[in-house]
Amino acid sequence: MPEGYETVVGLEVHCELATATKLFCGCPNVFGAEPNTNICPVCLGLPGSLPVLNRRAVELAMRIGTALGCEIRPSVFHRKNYFYPDMPKDYQISQYDEPVNVNGRLELPDGSVVGIERAHIEEDTGKTTHVGATGRIHGASHSLVDYNRAGVPLVETVSAPDIRSAEQARAYVIELRGVLVATGASDGRMEEGSLRVDANISVRPTGSDILGTRCEVKNLNSLRSLVRAIEYEARRQVELLEAGGAVTQETRHWDEDAGVTHPLRSKEEAYDYRYFQEPDLVPLVPDAALLEAATAGEALLPSDRRRRIAEVFAAHGAEASAEQVLTVIELDLDQLVLDAVEVGADARLALARAANEAAARPDDARRLDPRAFADLVKMEHDGKLSATQSKTVLGALLEEGGDPADIAARLGYEALDTAELEAAVDRVIAESPDEWTRYVGGDAKVTGYFVGKVMQATKGRADGKVVSSVLAARRDEAAGR
Amino acid sequence: MAGIGIDEVRHVARLARLELSDEELHGLVGELTALLEHVDAIRQLDTSGVPATAHAIPLSNVLRDDVVGPCLERDEVLAAAPAAEEGRIVVPAILREEP
Amino acid sequence: MSLLDAGAAAVAKAVRAGDVTAVEVIEEALARLDATEGDLHCFQTVLGDKARREAARVDEAVGEGRDPGPLAGVPIALKDNLCTHGIETTCSSRILEGWRPPYDATVVERLRGAGAVAVGKTNLDEFAMGSSTENSAFGPTHNPWDLSRVPGGSSGGSAAAVAAGVVPLAFGSDTGGSIRQPASLCGVVGIKPTYGVVSRYGLIAFASSLDQIGPFAPTVADAALALEVIGGGDPRDSTCLARPAPRLIEVLGRGVEGLRVGVLEDFVDDVSASCRRAANDAADALAAAGAKVDAVSVPEARLGLPAYYVIAPAEASSNLARYDGVRYGLRVEGPDVEAMNARTRAAGFGREVRRRIMIGTYALSAGYYDAYYGQAQRVRTLVTRAFDAAYERFDVLLSPTTPSEAFELGAKTANPIEMYLSDLCTVSSNLTGQPAISVPYALGDEGLPVGVQVMAPALGEALMVQVAAVLEQAAPAEARGPVPVGGRARGEAADGA
Ligand SMILES: [Mg+2]
Ligand SMILES: [Zn+2]
């Protein structure tokens, strides 16, 4: 971000609800079916058909509201009228000025808080494929429409313009996704379009409390596009302002390949959605049964899980790496860490092995026996396994399960005794006089050379950290300290 | 006094996706103005504090269970469509992204 | 006298008893249809062999001792905005020409379940927008009483088919008077039920918050029987009340002793002398039968028409957006999808439909919503409150159904607002959701039938029908259909005796 400016972002996150059926009809809500096989008179908008609201979708929406600390209110549905071929009725049924969830908040791992203006229920559209040279909308000769997705329930969560950077936007989406998954509302799969993000982006001089003119950027299909698009768009706006121009309020499309945003339409083409209350649906009032379903949490929220880890670590006098905590929660490995700590594993080491090595194979890691994992961590912590050996054993453990001690024995990993290690270090020093002179002279870069050589000599049985400390001791001796 | 001009009629025709002849558009200026005059009787009323009625017979929370029901046969749907290809409905080029 | 002229209940009774076969009844209805259709053009689609097959199934049930249903073998006609599985359903519009719904409307299912046999789909004003059935893309329907006259609309085909004796029961939809006004103009009974009593699933929407399906019949009893069959909760329509159909047959013949009847005096200056006279005579008849009759003014009733002509087009503009040339019906090709949409819609919708889409789009558009649609919805509240207040003093209200007798074809097509005035007395019931019935009550100065309207509070169908049955008894037989095509000579009674 150029000097003297601040980015202001509000996000609209569309989340497909994990219901069995669509929002207003009994068609299956599934991803990847043959085109136009999950459609009926209602979701195809056939003349005479009428919508009937899915109770489960309402419960999940209210659950999201509860998790975001929203007020759950009586709400109504409106029609948002515009023509588009993938929208069967040429209006979208959505909640407009009386949404089900309002005024919530989401606390991010760094402690910052993003306001939630609303989280409302609406229906999804179908999917259009553009046929022609580019496969994109421009230059296509014609398009093909599949209505399987039409009518899938969505909850659109609209944040306040409280986000101040692309990175914070990323953290917000990850945190929100965690909430959506925890409530059972969503599978959180961005790559399948379960989660889609639009960003309202503006810039203003640092210190100003007036909002600049914003642009809404669409088509952000991954966290990477979100970050890139915000950075690009903020830069574009600042350059405009610096050149004495002004930002036009408009909707822009993120072009992932070109890495730029471009306007969707000119101003005179502005849409007029002619919202009015949907006469085919009746108001939704949060009664006792719905409210009970709305608070029946299925899993801990990410923030609860972070708090739990922090408490356990504090009790063990350990400090958790924030990044590693995010990783284990994201991959659903935090319980493994806590279970291992519970049966005596070192907290920091357990977290590190879970966030780094186990995280590389999350599906296997979630099946890992916590006791076996704890045993492995203990062996490493007690020096019975070097870090390298520990990682190898963990790899085998993830692959085939079993007892880490047996695996270590099978691999021939027995702890090196100190005398053996020191002898190996001394041999390597003797074989490498030039490197040793540099090392003693203070060139830390050659440390890796010595560690590598010792590892080679001991066939990986040495612990890198112990090798480093022996080297340091020898250097101090050589320096006569 | 209610009234509507030709530019507005054109704009509304575009919103409503009706490609009308100039003759009809000009005719609509008079017809719509006459209608709006007729409707003026209610525009003049003071309705402050009166809630809107969207449903004559109020109901709430009409919900269905999340249970899968039958779908249509794709062939039947595509046969009714003006054009279809590869299991999907064919439309001419779309010039703009979804709003 | 033919069994068909004895009415739906009599047909069902004879079929159930095995006195006559459903096939025989259907053959007669088809023969009458054939004989009258050239003059009247009531039908959009005729279901000859399909009707015969269904009738045979009814006879099979009778033969096997299974219950064939309360409308066993009764030939019926369905307005062509009711979806029928595999049978062309056009709304009398080019845009839907050739479209065969892949499903049946709930009322169609219920009627078939009750043993009724549809012999055809009837003509209407395109998308039910009109009061004369002249707005059909496939030509107008003629009034059987006088072929130069309109049958009213929008359910003109259904009303005329009953009035001509082709079928003893027909079904239509009423958004602002589209059942009651043609019933009045054709000398038959027509009911607009309380909003939510009959499922709208499968009724092609005109204005969703106003539309209700209802029956046409020569008698109150048959109309009541039909409503018992089609009414009752439906999980496929969120606005349909989860309660059983009203029980109406049991109240027929209870009389009006002690009932409080309010005679609405607000339309006096707007209706013809014959319509005014019919309503006054009807009031006298009720008084003579023991009702407590009093004049009442509900000035807000006059706000109904302007409110209606904002709300109905606004909802229609949205309901009719889906006819865009993409998924079904007409497509007029264009270089891009927007041009294709706009050309399809301009070519596929008739002039009145285009006009209403325009006014409705305008009324909802940015900057005008509050002045028009929002205001009309608030006025709707005022109208409802005013009628509710009247119902604190009266059990039912009585008024003319229409401002005039059937008018000449073409008389009002040049002036839409004059046509809209046809709905003056009927629209308020749609805005309030309250039920109303039109009963043939007199022959007017032009020798054509004139109906009177009985209105009741929400879910007051039983009371309304109870009063209508008394009026029916008091009305001269010559004012009622069925009539021979072209009408009958003066003094000739309805049953031709
Ligand atoms: Mg939205
Ligand atoms: Zn469906």
Short mmCIF file of C-alpha atoms in Angstrom, two decimals, chain A residues 50-52 279-280, chain B residues 59 62, chain C residues 106 195-196 198-201 212 233-241:
data_model
loop_
_atom_site.label_atom_id
_atom_site.label_comp_id
_atom_site.label_asym_id
_atom_site.label_seq_id
_atom_site.Cartn_x
_atom_site.Cartn_y
_atom_site.Cartn_z
CA LEU A 50 -44.40 -22.02 -6.08
CA PRO A 51 -41.56 -21.98 -3.53
CA VAL A 52 -41.77 -23.61 -0.09
CA PRO A 279 -45.90 -12.70 -2.28
CA ASP A 280 -45.41 -16.46 -2.63
CA LEU B 59 -49.31 -16.52 8.00
CA VAL B 62 -44.52 -22.14 6.52
CA THR C 106 -53.20 -29.09 -7.27
CA TYR C 195 -57.18 -16.05 -0.30
CA GLY C 196 -55.46 -19.25 0.79
CA VAL C 198 -57.58 -22.98 -2.58
CA SER C 199 -53.99 -23.88 -3.48
CA ARG C 200 -52.46 -21.77 -6.21
CA TYR C 201 -49.92 -24.47 -7.06
CA GLN C 212 -57.44 -17.28 -6.23
CA GLY C 233 -54.39 -26.99 2.64
CA ASP C 234 -51.58 -27.83 0.23
CA PRO C 235 -47.94 -28.15 1.29
CA ARG C 236 -46.87 -26.97 -2.17
CA ASP C 237 -48.34 -23.49 -1.71
CA SER C 238 -46.90 -21.56 1.26
CA THR C 239 -49.80 -19.12 1.19
CA CYS C 240 -52.45 -21.85 1.30
CA LEU C 241 -54.09 -22.15 4.70
#
